[in-house]
RNA sequence: GUGACCAUAGCUCAGCUUGGUUAGAGCAUCUGGUUGUGGCCCAGAAGGUCAUGGGUUCAAGUCCCAUUGGUCACCCCA
């Protein structure tokens, strides 16, 4: 038997309602904030991600689905959306059409990691990007949108973490200071962190190893070495969050894995999922557009993992989706009337009702059980004495009362069903 | 990429420790419980090469090994 590839999974009809529900909440919130949907290809030239996300990042160096197509072009299934959106933004000169572009997306992503709770190789993210302004209000807007979506889904157990990475100059200065500090404690670092010392020194803050954490407790913090502009920017973000009733904590150790961030970074974590508890992450990236060949356009954005969000919703039991119903089930009382039943079903469907009928020539009892299972609001009986008199019988499945109608007067039947 | 745990019906699981006739249950499915009416209830049916391959043994779902797949955690991220 051929099975779905490791880390991928089917979203079955029984799963669809919660996905649709989530997608609706997401697109409604984004619409309220005037973000416009954008859809970009699922695969791009590999170079886009290498340049945009950063060669040294884990995503690019070991997680991408990269292959040569038949024309020997290296292509990659998108591991995240920002690079693609920025590419489209540049390619179509969107900055010439609008001074600020506020964009959102809902899309599958691909990363070749070992699956675990809340992590898949094909997973889904929604997210937003605002391109064209360095206003800290937009940084705050991202966090507010994400938080509002989570709240509308009924999630509690949330922590909003924010930090500022400042601008590259102050960050580079700080890295030297941190390097100096760590050189004095180098021997006590774990093997992993010794590697990070070379590749991405800030990430040592992320280490879960106790011996690393002990050293990092007393390490100088980036936030204490920010330039004045960056501090002011960060203050405005915090004020905006306070004014919008977003509870947050400043986490000076929050360092994001992607190269393109500057200024604000943030993350929302949930205590209701497994170890992969980050529901969304994002930040400002004022240098990315230029890096990818566009103009000097600042940007800010975030992405949220939909599987993790749904997992949190399930664990907190926040979604109570109503049962799926159909308007009408058509029962044939006589086997030779199934064709008439089918034609009636087609006509009723065309008039806008959700209608099902029997295709297995089953007994009336079996048809009724089916109607019940499908939560049919009404059942229409076709056949028997009434049919000989030119009538059909409509039964209300909640109250059980029945009414006769002329078999050709479908409008009356439709009105009756609609009226309830 | 590393580690731990797991694999019996469509689903959730019992049986494995102490190998021994036809491998069970609940839910789901299907059929029936009088002529043409659901839910509840009752009766019955169908559904398993016990993940795959090898080994030990008179005998393996049960013990051992390998493979594959899954789960969770690390790394990292959404």
CSV table of C-alpha atoms (C1' of nucleotides) in Angstrom, one decimal:
chain,number,residue,atom,x,y,z
A,1,UNK,CA,0.0,0.0,0.0
A,2,UNK,CA,1.3,3.4,-0.9
A,3,UNK,CA,1.1,5.8,2.0
A,4,UNK,CA,1.4,9.5,2.4
A,5,UNK,CA,5.0,10.7,2.6
A,6,UNK,CA,6.6,11.0,6.1
A,7,UNK,CA,5.5,14.3,7.7
A,8,UNK,CA,2.6,14.9,5.3
A,9,UNK,CA,-1.0,14.2,6.1
A,10,UNK,CA,-4.4,14.2,4.6
A,11,UNK,CA,-7.0,16.7,5.7
A,12,UNK,CA,-10.1,14.5,5.5
A,13,UNK,CA,-13.7,15.7,5.1
A,14,UNK,CA,-14.2,15.3,8.8
A,15,UNK,CA,-11.3,17.7,9.4
A,16,UNK,CA,-12.4,20.3,6.9
A,17,UNK,CA,-14.9,22.2,9.1
A,18,UNK,CA,-12.2,23.3,11.6
A,19,UNK,CA,-9.8,24.3,8.8
A,20,UNK,CA,-12.5,26.4,7.1
A,21,UNK,CA,-13.4,27.9,10.5
A,22,UNK,CA,-9.8,28.9,11.1
A,23,UNK,CA,-9.4,30.3,7.6
A,24,UNK,CA,-12.5,32.4,8.0
A,25,UNK,CA,-11.4,33.9,11.2
A,26,UNK,CA,-8.0,34.6,9.6
A,27,UNK,CA,-9.3,36.3,6.5
A,28,UNK,CA,-11.9,38.3,8.4
A,29,UNK,CA,-9.4,39.7,10.8
A,30,UNK,CA,-7.0,40.5,7.9
A,31,UNK,CA,-9.8,42.1,6.0
A,32,UNK,CA,-10.7,44.3,9.0
A,33,UNK,CA,-7.1,45.5,9.1
A,34,UNK,CA,-7.2,46.1,5.3
A,35,UNK,CA,-4.7,43.4,4.3
A,36,UNK,CA,-5.1,42.0,0.8
A,37,UNK,CA,-4.5,38.4,0.0
A,38,UNK,CA,-1.6,37.4,-2.2
A,39,UNK,CA,-0.8,33.9,-3.6
A,40,UNK,CA,2.6,33.0,-4.8
A,41,UNK,CA,3.9,29.8,-6.4
A,42,UNK,CA,4.7,26.8,-4.1
A,43,UNK,CA,8.1,26.6,-5.6
A,44,UNK,CA,10.7,29.2,-6.4
A,45,UNK,CA,14.3,29.4,-7.6
A,46,UNK,CA,16.5,28.1,-4.8
A,47,UNK,CA,18.6,31.3,-4.9
A,48,UNK,CA,15.7,33.3,-3.7
A,49,UNK,CA,15.6,31.5,-0.3
A,50,UNK,CA,19.3,31.2,-0.1
A,51,UNK,CA,19.7,35.0,-0.4
A,52,UNK,CA,16.5,36.0,1.4
A,53,UNK,CA,16.6,33.7,4.5
A,54,UNK,CA,20.3,33.4,4.7
A,55,UNK,CA,22.7,30.6,3.7
A,56,UNK,CA,23.8,29.9,7.3
A,57,UNK,CA,20.3,29.4,8.7
A,58,UNK,CA,19.1,25.9,9.5
A,59,UNK,CA,16.2,26.3,7.1
A,60,UNK,CA,18.4,26.9,4.1
A,61,UNK,CA,21.4,24.7,5.1
A,62,UNK,CA,19.5,21.5,6.0
A,63,UNK,CA,15.7,21.7,5.7
A,64,UNK,CA,14.8,22.7,2.2
A,65,UNK,CA,13.1,20.5,-0.4
A,66,UNK,CA,15.4,21.4,-3.3
A,67,UNK,CA,15.7,19.6,-6.6
A,68,UNK,CA,16.8,20.2,-10.2
A,69,UNK,CA,13.9,20.4,-12.7
A,70,UNK,CA,14.2,19.1,-16.2
A,71,UNK,CA,15.9,22.2,-17.4
A,72,UNK,CA,18.5,21.8,-14.6
A,73,UNK,CA,17.2,24.8,-12.7
A,74,UNK,CA,17.5,24.4,-8.9
A,75,UNK,CA,14.1,24.9,-7.5
A,76,UNK,CA,12.8,24.7,-3.9
A,77,UNK,CA,9.4,24.2,-2.3
A,78,UNK,CA,8.8,27.3,-0.2
A,79,UNK,CA,9.9,26.8,3.4
A,80,UNK,CA,8.4,30.2,4.3
A,81,UNK,CA,6.5,32.9,2.6
A,82,UNK,CA,8.2,36.2,3.1
A,83,UNK,CA,10.9,35.7,0.5
A,84,UNK,CA,8.3,34.8,-2.1
A,85,UNK,CA,6.0,37.7,-1.2
A,86,UNK,CA,9.0,40.1,-1.4
A,87,UNK,CA,10.0,38.7,-4.7
A,88,UNK,CA,6.5,39.2,-6.1
A,89,UNK,CA,6.4,42.7,-4.6
A,90,UNK,CA,9.6,43.6,-6.4
A,91,UNK,CA,8.8,41.8,-9.7
A,92,UNK,CA,5.4,43.6,-10.0
A,93,UNK,CA,6.7,47.0,-8.7
A,94,UNK,CA,3.9,47.0,-6.1
A,95,UNK,CA,5.6,49.9,-4.4
A,96,UNK,CA,4.9,52.0,-7.4
A,97,UNK,CA,1.2,51.3,-7.2
A,98,UNK,CA,0.6,51.8,-3.5
A,99,UNK,CA,2.7,53.6,-1.0
A,100,UNK,CA,2.1,50.9,1.5
A,101,UNK,CA,1.3,47.3,0.6
A,102,UNK,CA,-0.4,45.3,3.3
A,103,UNK,CA,-0.5,41.7,2.2
A,104,UNK,CA,-1.6,38.4,3.8
A,105,UNK,CA,-1.5,34.8,2.8
A,106,UNK,CA,-2.7,31.3,3.7
A,107,UNK,CA,-0.5,28.6,2.2
A,108,UNK,CA,1.3,25.3,2.6
A,109,UNK,CA,5.0,25.3,3.4
A,110,UNK,CA,7.6,22.6,3.2
A,111,UNK,CA,10.6,21.8,5.4
A,112,UNK,CA,12.4,18.4,5.6
A,113,UNK,CA,12.6,18.0,9.4
A,114,UNK,CA,11.8,15.0,11.6
A,115,UNK,CA,8.1,15.2,12.4
A,116,UNK,CA,6.9,15.6,15.9
A,117,UNK,CA,3.9,17.1,17.7
A,118,UNK,CA,3.0,20.3,15.9
A,119,UNK,CA,5.7,19.8,13.3
A,120,UNK,CA,5.2,18.5,9.8
A,121,UNK,CA,7.1,18.4,6.5
A,122,UNK,CA,4.2,19.9,4.7
A,123,UNK,CA,2.5,22.4,7.0
A,124,UNK,CA,0.3,25.4,6.7
A,125,UNK,CA,0.9,29.0,7.6
A,126,UNK,CA,-1.0,32.2,7.5
A,127,UNK,CA,0.8,35.4,7.8
A,128,UNK,CA,1.0,39.1,6.8
A,129,UNK,CA,3.6,41.4,5.4
A,130,UNK,CA,3.4,45.2,5.5
A,131,UNK,CA,5.8,46.8,3.0
A,132,UNK,CA,6.7,50.4,2.7
A,133,UNK,CA,6.8,51.9,6.1
A,134,UNK,CA,9.1,51.9,9.1
A,135,UNK,CA,6.3,53.0,11.4
A,136,UNK,CA,6.4,51.1,14.7
A,137,UNK,CA,2.6,51.1,14.7
A,138,UNK,CA,2.9,48.5,11.9
A,139,UNK,CA,5.1,46.3,14.1
A,140,UNK,CA,2.4,46.5,16.8
A,141,UNK,CA,-0.3,45.9,14.3
A,142,UNK,CA,1.2,42.5,13.4
A,143,UNK,CA,1.2,41.4,17.0
A,144,UNK,CA,-2.3,42.8,17.5
A,145,UNK,CA,-3.7,40.9,14.5
A,146,UNK,CA,-2.1,37.6,15.5
A,147,UNK,CA,-3.3,38.0,19.1
A,148,UNK,CA,-6.8,38.9,17.9
A,149,UNK,CA,-7.0,35.9,15.7
A,150,UNK,CA,-5.9,33.6,18.6
A,151,UNK,CA,-8.4,35.3,20.9
A,152,UNK,CA,-11.2,34.9,18.4
A,153,UNK,CA,-10.4,31.2,18.3
A,154,UNK,CA,-10.9,31.1,22.1
A,155,UNK,CA,-7.2,30.4,23.0
A,156,UNK,CA,-6.1,31.3,26.5
A,157,UNK,CA,-2.7,30.0,27.7
A,158,UNK,CA,-0.8,32.5,25.5
A,159,UNK,CA,2.4,34.4,26.1
A,160,UNK,CA,3.4,37.2,23.7
A,161,UNK,CA,7.2,37.7,23.7
A,162,UNK,CA,8.8,40.7,22.1
A,163,UNK,CA,12.4,41.9,21.7
A,164,UNK,CA,14.4,44.3,19.6
A,165,UNK,CA,17.4,43.4,17.6
A,166,UNK,CA,18.1,47.0,16.7
A,167,UNK,CA,19.9,48.0,13.5
A,168,UNK,CA,22.8,46.0,12.1
A,169,UNK,CA,25.4,48.5,13.3
A,170,UNK,CA,24.4,48.4,16.9
A,171,UNK,CA,24.0,44.6,16.7
A,172,UNK,CA,27.5,44.1,15.3
A,173,UNK,CA,28.9,46.3,18.1
A,174,UNK,CA,27.0,44.3,20.6
A,175,UNK,CA,28.2,41.0,19.1
A,176,UNK,CA,31.8,42.1,19.8
A,177,UNK,CA,30.9,42.8,23.4
A,178,UNK,CA,29.1,39.4,23.8
A,179,UNK,CA,32.0,37.7,22.1
A,180,UNK,CA,34.4,39.3,24.6
A,181,UNK,CA,32.2,38.1,27.5
A,182,UNK,CA,31.9,34.6,26.2
A,183,UNK,CA,35.6,34.2,25.5
A,184,UNK,CA,36.1,34.2,29.2
A,185,UNK,CA,33.6,31.4,29.7
A,186,UNK,CA,34.3,29.5,26.5
A,187,UNK,CA,35.4,26.3,28.1
A,188,UNK,CA,32.2,26.0,30.1
A,189,UNK,CA,30.0,26.1,27.0
A,190,UNK,CA,28.4,23.0,25.5
A,191,UNK,CA,29.8,21.6,22.2
A,192,UNK,CA,26.7,23.0,20.4
A,193,UNK,CA,27.2,26.5,21.8
A,194,UNK,CA,30.8,26.5,20.9
A,195,UNK,CA,29.7,26.0,17.3
A,196,UNK,CA,27.1,28.7,17.6
A,197,UNK,CA,29.9,31.0,18.9
A,198,UNK,CA,31.2,30.9,15.3
A,199,UNK,CA,28.0,30.6,13.2
A,200,UNK,CA,25.4,32.7,15.1
A,201,UNK,CA,26.5,33.8,18.5
A,202,UNK,CA,23.1,35.3,19.5
A,203,UNK,CA,21.5,31.8,19.3
A,204,UNK,CA,23.5,30.7,22.4
A,205,UNK,CA,20.7,32.6,24.3
A,206,UNK,CA,18.3,30.0,23.0
A,207,UNK,CA,20.1,27.0,24.4
A,208,UNK,CA,18.1,24.8,26.8
A,209,UNK,CA,21.3,23.3,28.4
A,210,UNK,CA,21.7,24.4,32.0
A,211,UNK,CA,25.4,25.0,31.7
A,212,UNK,CA,24.9,27.4,28.8
A,213,UNK,CA,22.0,29.1,30.5
A,214,UNK,CA,24.1,29.7,33.7
A,215,UNK,CA,26.6,31.6,31.6
A,216,UNK,CA,24.1,33.5,29.6
A,217,UNK,CA,22.3,34.7,32.8
A,218,UNK,CA,25.0,37.2,33.4
A,219,UNK,CA,25.8,37.9,29.7
A,220,UNK,CA,25.4,41.4,28.4
A,221,UNK,CA,22.1,41.9,26.7
A,222,UNK,CA,21.5,43.3,23.2
A,223,UNK,CA,18.7,45.4,24.5
A,224,UNK,CA,21.1,47.3,26.8
A,225,UNK,CA,23.3,48.2,23.8
A,226,UNK,CA,20.7,49.5,21.3
A,227,UNK,CA,21.2,52.8,19.7
A,228,UNK,CA,18.7,55.6,20.6
A,229,UNK,CA,16.6,55.3,17.4
A,230,UNK,CA,16.1,51.6,17.9
A,231,UNK,CA,15.2,52.1,21.6
A,232,UNK,CA,12.7,54.8,20.6
A,233,UNK,CA,11.2,52.5,17.9
A,234,UNK,CA,10.9,49.7,20.5
A,235,UNK,CA,9.3,52.0,23.0
A,236,UNK,CA,6.6,53.0,20.5
A,237,UNK,CA,5.8,49.4,19.8
A,238,UNK,CA,5.4,48.6,23.5
A,239,UNK,CA,3.2,51.7,24.0
A,240,UNK,CA,1.0,50.7,21.1
A,241,UNK,CA,0.6,47.2,22.5
A,242,UNK,CA,-0.3,48.5,26.0
A,243,UNK,CA,-2.9,50.8,24.5
A,244,UNK,CA,-4.4,47.9,22.6
A,245,UNK,CA,-4.6,45.7,25.7
A,246,UNK,CA,-2.1,43.1,24.5
A,247,UNK,CA,-0.3,41.5,27.4
A,248,UNK,CA,3.3,41.0,26.5
A,249,UNK,CA,6.7,40.4,28.0
A,250,UNK,CA,10.0,41.6,26.8
A,251,UNK,CA,12.3,38.7,26.3
A,252,UNK,CA,15.8,40.0,25.7
A,253,UNK,CA,16.9,36.5,24.8
A,254,UNK,CA,14.3,36.1,21.9
A,255,UNK,CA,16.5,35.8,18.8
A,256,UNK,CA,14.9,34.7,15.6
A,257,UNK,CA,16.5,32.2,13.4
A,258,UNK,CA,16.1,34.0,10.1
A,259,UNK,CA,18.8,36.4,9.0
A,260,UNK,CA,16.6,39.2,7.7
A,261,UNK,CA,15.2,40.6,11.0
A,262,UNK,CA,16.0,44.0,12.4
A,263,UNK,CA,14.3,46.0,15.1
A,264,UNK,CA,11.2,44.3,16.5
A,265,UNK,CA,11.0,40.5,16.8
A,266,UNK,CA,8.1,38.7,18.4
A,267,UNK,CA,6.7,35.3,19.1
A,268,UNK,CA,3.5,34.0,20.6
A,269,UNK,CA,3.8,30.7,22.5
A,270,UNK,CA,1.0,28.5,23.8
A,271,UNK,CA,1.2,26.3,26.8
A,272,UNK,CA,-1.4,24.0,25.3
A,273,UNK,CA,0.7,22.2,22.7
A,274,UNK,CA,3.8,20.1,22.9
A,275,UNK,CA,7.4,21.1,22.8
A,276,UNK,CA,6.9,23.0,19.5
A,277,UNK,CA,4.9,25.7,21.3
A,278,UNK,CA,5.5,28.7,19.1
A,279,UNK,CA,2.2,29.5,17.4
A,280,UNK,CA,3.6,32.4,15.5
A,281,UNK,CA,6.7,34.5,15.0
A,282,UNK,CA,7.7,37.5,13.1
A,283,UNK,CA,9.5,40.8,13.1
A,284,UNK,CA,10.7,43.7,11.1
A,285,UNK,CA,13.0,43.3,8.1
A,286,UNK,CA,14.1,46.7,6.7
A,287,UNK,CA,16.9,45.4,4.6
A,288,UNK,CA,15.3,42.3,2.9
A,289,UNK,CA,13.8,44.1,0.0
A,290,UNK,CA,17.0,45.7,-1.0
A,291,UNK,CA,18.9,42.4,-0.4
A,292,UNK,CA,16.6,40.8,-2.9
A,293,UNK,CA,17.2,43.5,-5.5
A,294,UNK,CA,14.4,45.9,-4.8
A,295,UNK,CA,14.4,49.4,-3.5
A,296,UNK,CA,15.1,50.7,0.0
A,297,UNK,CA,11.7,49.5,1.3
A,298,UNK,CA,11.2,48.7,5.0
A,299,UNK,CA,8.9,45.8,5.9
A,300,UNK,CA,7.4,43.9,8.8
A,301,UNK,CA,5.6,40.6,9.0
A,302,UNK,CA,4.7,37.4,10.8
A,303,UNK,CA,3.8,33.9,10.1
A,304,UNK,CA,1.6,31.5,12.2
A,305,UNK,CA,1.5,27.7,12.1
A,306,UNK,CA,-2.0,26.5,11.5
A,307,UNK,CA,-1.5,22.9,12.6
A,308,UNK,CA,-0.2,24.1,15.9
A,309,UNK,CA,-3.1,26.5,16.3
A,310,UNK,CA,-5.6,23.8,15.6
A,311,UNK,CA,-3.8,21.6,18.1
A,312,UNK,CA,-4.0,24.2,20.7
A,313,UNK,CA,-7.7,24.7,20.0
A,314,UNK,CA,-8.3,21.0,20.3
A,315,UNK,CA,-6.4,20.7,23.5
A,316,UNK,CA,-8.3,23.7,25.0
A,317,UNK,CA,-11.5,22.5,23.4
A,318,UNK,CA,-12.3,26.0,22.1
A,319,UNK,CA,-14.0,25.1,18.9
A,320,UNK,CA,-17.6,23.9,19.0
A,321,UNK,CA,-18.5,23.7,15.4
A,322,UNK,CA,-22.1,22.9,14.8
A,323,UNK,CA,-23.1,19.6,13.2
A,324,UNK,CA,-23.1,19.6,9.5
A,325,UNK,CA,-26.7,19.5,8.1
A,326,UNK,CA,-28.3,19.0,4.8
A,327,UNK,CA,-31.7,20.5,3.9
A,328,UNK,CA,-33.4,17.5,2.4
A,329,UNK,CA,-33.1,13.8,1.9
A,330,UNK,CA,-35.3,12.2,-0.8
A,331,UNK,CA,-36.5,8.7,-0.1
A,332,UNK,CA,-37.9,6.5,-2.8
A,333,UNK,CA,-40.7,4.2,-1.5
A,334,UNK,CA,-40.7,2.3,-4.8
A,335,UNK,CA,-37.6,1.1,-6.6
A,336,UNK,CA,-39.0,2.1,-10.0
A,337,UNK,CA,-39.2,5.8,-8.8
A,338,UNK,CA,-35.5,6.3,-8.1
A,339,UNK,CA,-35.1,8.1,-11.4
A,340,UNK,CA,-37.9,10.6,-10.4
A,341,UNK,CA,-36.3,11.0,-7.0
A,342,UNK,CA,-33.0,11.7,-8.7
A,343,UNK,CA,-34.5,14.3,-11.0
A,344,UNK,CA,-36.3,15.9,-8.1
A,345,UNK,CA,-33.0,16.1,-6.2
A,346,UNK,CA,-31.2,17.7,-9.1
A,347,UNK,CA,-34.0,20.4,-9.4
A,348,UNK,CA,-34.0,21.1,-5.7
A,349,UNK,CA,-30.2,21.4,-5.7
A,350,UNK,CA,-30.4,23.9,-8.5
A,351,UNK,CA,-32.8,25.9,-6.5
A,352,UNK,CA,-30.1,26.2,-3.9
A,353,UNK,CA,-30.9,23.5,-1.3
A,354,UNK,CA,-28.4,20.9,-0.1
A,355,UNK,CA,-30.1,17.6,-1.1
A,356,UNK,CA,-29.1,14.0,-1.0
A,357,UNK,CA,-30.9,10.9,-2.2
A,358,UNK,CA,-30.3,7.1,-2.4
A,359,UNK,CA,-28.0,5.6,-5.0
A,360,UNK,CA,-27.9,2.1,-3.6
A,361,UNK,CA,-31.6,1.0,-4.1
A,362,UNK,CA,-31.7,0.5,-0.3
A,363,UNK,CA,-34.7,-0.2,1.9
A,364,UNK,CA,-36.8,2.7,3.2
A,365,UNK,CA,-35.4,2.0,6.7
A,366,UNK,CA,-31.9,2.2,5.4
A,367,UNK,CA,-32.7,5.4,3.6
A,368,UNK,CA,-34.2,6.9,6.7
A,369,UNK,CA,-31.2,5.9,8.8
A,370,UNK,CA,-29.0,7.6,6.2
A,371,UNK,CA,-31.2,10.8,6.3
A,372,UNK,CA,-30.8,10.8,10.1
A,373,UNK,CA,-27.1,10.3,9.9
A,374,UNK,CA,-26.7,13.2,7.5
A,375,UNK,CA,-28.8,15.5,9.8
A,376,UNK,CA,-31.3,16.1,7.1
A,377,UNK,CA,-33.8,18.8,8.2
A,378,UNK,CA,-36.5,17.3,5.9
A,379,UNK,CA,-37.2,14.1,4.1
A,380,UNK,CA,-39.3,13.9,1.0
A,381,UNK,CA,-41.1,10.6,0.3
A,382,UNK,CA,-41.7,9.7,-3.2
A,383,UNK,CA,-44.1,6.7,-4.0
A,384,UNK,CA,-47.0,4.9,-2.7
A,385,UNK,CA,-50.7,6.0,-2.6
A,386,UNK,CA,-49.9,9.7,-2.5
A,387,UNK,CA,-47.7,9.5,-5.6
A,388,UNK,CA,-50.6,7.8,-7.5
A,389,UNK,CA,-52.7,10.8,-6.5
A,390,UNK,CA,-49.9,13.1,-7.8
A,391,UNK,CA,-48.5,13.9,-4.4
A,392,UNK,CA,-45.3,13.6,-2.4
A,393,UNK,CA,-44.9,13.7,1.4
A,394,UNK,CA,-42.6,16.1,3.1
A,395,UNK,CA,-41.5,15.2,6.7
A,396,UNK,CA,-39.9,17.5,9.2
A,397,UNK,CA,-37.2,15.5,10.9
A,398,UNK,CA,-37.1,17.5,14.1
A,399,UNK,CA,-40.8,17.7,14.7
A,400,UNK,CA,-41.9,14.7,12.7
A,401,UNK,CA,-44.9,16.4,11.2
A,402,UNK,CA,-45.7,15.6,7.5
A,403,UNK,CA,-47.4,17.5,4.8
A,404,UNK,CA,-48.5,16.6,1.3
A,405,UNK,CA,-47.5,18.6,-1.8
A,406,UNK,CA,-48.3,18.2,-5.5
A,407,UNK,CA,-45.4,16.3,-6.9
A,408,UNK,CA,-44.6,18.9,-9.6
A,409,UNK,CA,-44.9,21.9,-7.3
A,410,UNK,CA,-41.2,22.0,-6.2
A,411,UNK,CA,-41.4,25.7,-5.4
A,412,UNK,CA,-43.9,25.2,-2.6
A,413,UNK,CA,-41.7,22.5,-1.1
A,414,UNK,CA,-38.6,24.6,-1.4
A,415,UNK,CA,-40.4,27.5,0.2
A,416,UNK,CA,-41.6,25.3,3.1
A,417,UNK,CA,-38.0,24.1,3.7
A,418,UNK,CA,-36.6,27.6,3.5
A,419,UNK,CA,-39.2,28.9,5.8
A,420,UNK,CA,-38.1,26.8,8.7
B,1,G,C1',20.8,14.2,11.5
B,2,U,C1',20.6,11.9,17.0
B,3,G,C1',17.7,9.4,20.9
B,4,A,C1',13.5,6.9,23.4
B,5,C,C1',9.0,4.4,22.9
B,6,C,C1',5.3,1.9,19.9
B,7,A,C1',3.1,-1.4,15.7
B,8,U,C1',-3.4,-6.8,16.8
B,9,A,C1',-10.4,-5.3,12.7
B,10,G,C1',-12.1,1.3,9.5
B,11,C,C1',-11.2,3.7,14.9
B,12,U,C1',-9.9,2.9,20.4
B,13,C,C1',-7.9,-1.1,22.6
B,14,A,C1',-7.6,-6.4,25.3
B,15,G,C1',-4.6,-10.9,24.6
B,16,C,C1',2.1,-10.7,25.2
B,17,U,C1',4.7,-10.9,31.7
B,18,U,C1',3.8,-17.2,32.7
B,19,G,C1',4.4,-19.4,24.0
B,20,G,C1',-0.4,-24.3,23.6
B,21,U,C1',-7.2,-25.7,20.2
B,22,U,C1',-11.3,-21.8,15.4
B,23,A,C1',-7.4,-14.0,17.9
B,24,G,C1',-11.6,-10.9,21.3
B,25,A,C1',-14.4,-6.3,23.0
B,26,G,C1',-16.5,-1.4,22.4
B,27,C,C1',-17.5,2.2,18.6
B,28,A,C1',-18.3,2.6,13.4
B,29,U,C1',-20.4,-0.2,8.9
B,30,C,C1',-24.2,-3.4,6.7
B,31,U,C1',-29.0,-6.3,7.2
B,32,G,C1',-33.3,-7.2,9.8
B,33,G,C1',-37.1,-6.4,14.1
B,34,U,C1',-44.4,-7.4,9.0
B,35,U,C1',-47.2,-4.3,4.0
B,36,G,C1',-44.5,2.9,3.3
B,37,U,C1',-40.8,6.4,8.1
B,38,G,C1',-35.0,7.9,11.2
B,39,G,C1',-32.9,8.8,16.3
B,40,C,C1',-33.3,4.8,21.5
B,41,C,C1',-33.4,-0.4,22.0
B,42,C,C1',-32.9,-5.6,20.3
B,43,A,C1',-31.0,-9.5,16.9
B,44,G,C1',-27.6,-10.9,13.3
B,45,A,C1',-23.7,-10.2,9.5
B,46,A,C1',-19.3,-8.6,7.5
B,47,G,C1',-14.5,-7.1,8.6
B,48,G,C1',-7.7,-9.4,10.8
B,49,U,C1',-1.6,-13.2,6.0
B,50,C,C1',-1.6,-10.0,14.6
B,51,A,C1',3.4,-4.0,10.0
B,52,U,C1',7.2,-6.9,6.8
B,53,G,C1',11.2,-10.5,6.6
B,54,G,C1',14.1,-13.9,9.2
B,55,G,C1',15.3,-16.8,13.8
B,56,U,C1',14.4,-19.9,18.5
B,57,U,C1',10.8,-23.9,19.5
B,58,C,C1',7.2,-29.9,18.8
B,59,A,C1',4.4,-25.2,18.8
B,60,A,C1',5.0,-17.8,18.0
B,61,G,C1',0.1,-12.4,18.0
B,62,U,C1',3.1,-13.8,22.5
B,63,C,C1',10.5,-14.8,22.9
B,64,C,C1',15.0,-12.8,19.8
B,65,C,C1',17.1,-10.0,15.5
B,66,A,C1',16.6,-7.0,11.2
B,67,U,C1',13.7,-3.8,8.1
B,68,U,C1',9.7,-0.5,7.4
B,69,G,C1',6.3,2.8,9.4
B,70,G,C1',4.4,5.8,13.4
B,71,U,C1',4.8,8.7,18.0
B,72,C,C1',7.4,11.8,21.2
B,73,A,C1',11.8,14.5,22.4
B,74,C,C1',16.7,16.9,20.9
B,75,C,C1',18.7,20.3,17.0
B,76,C,C1',15.7,24.1,14.9
B,77,C,C1',11.4,26.4,13.8
B,78,A,C1',5.4,28.1,12.6
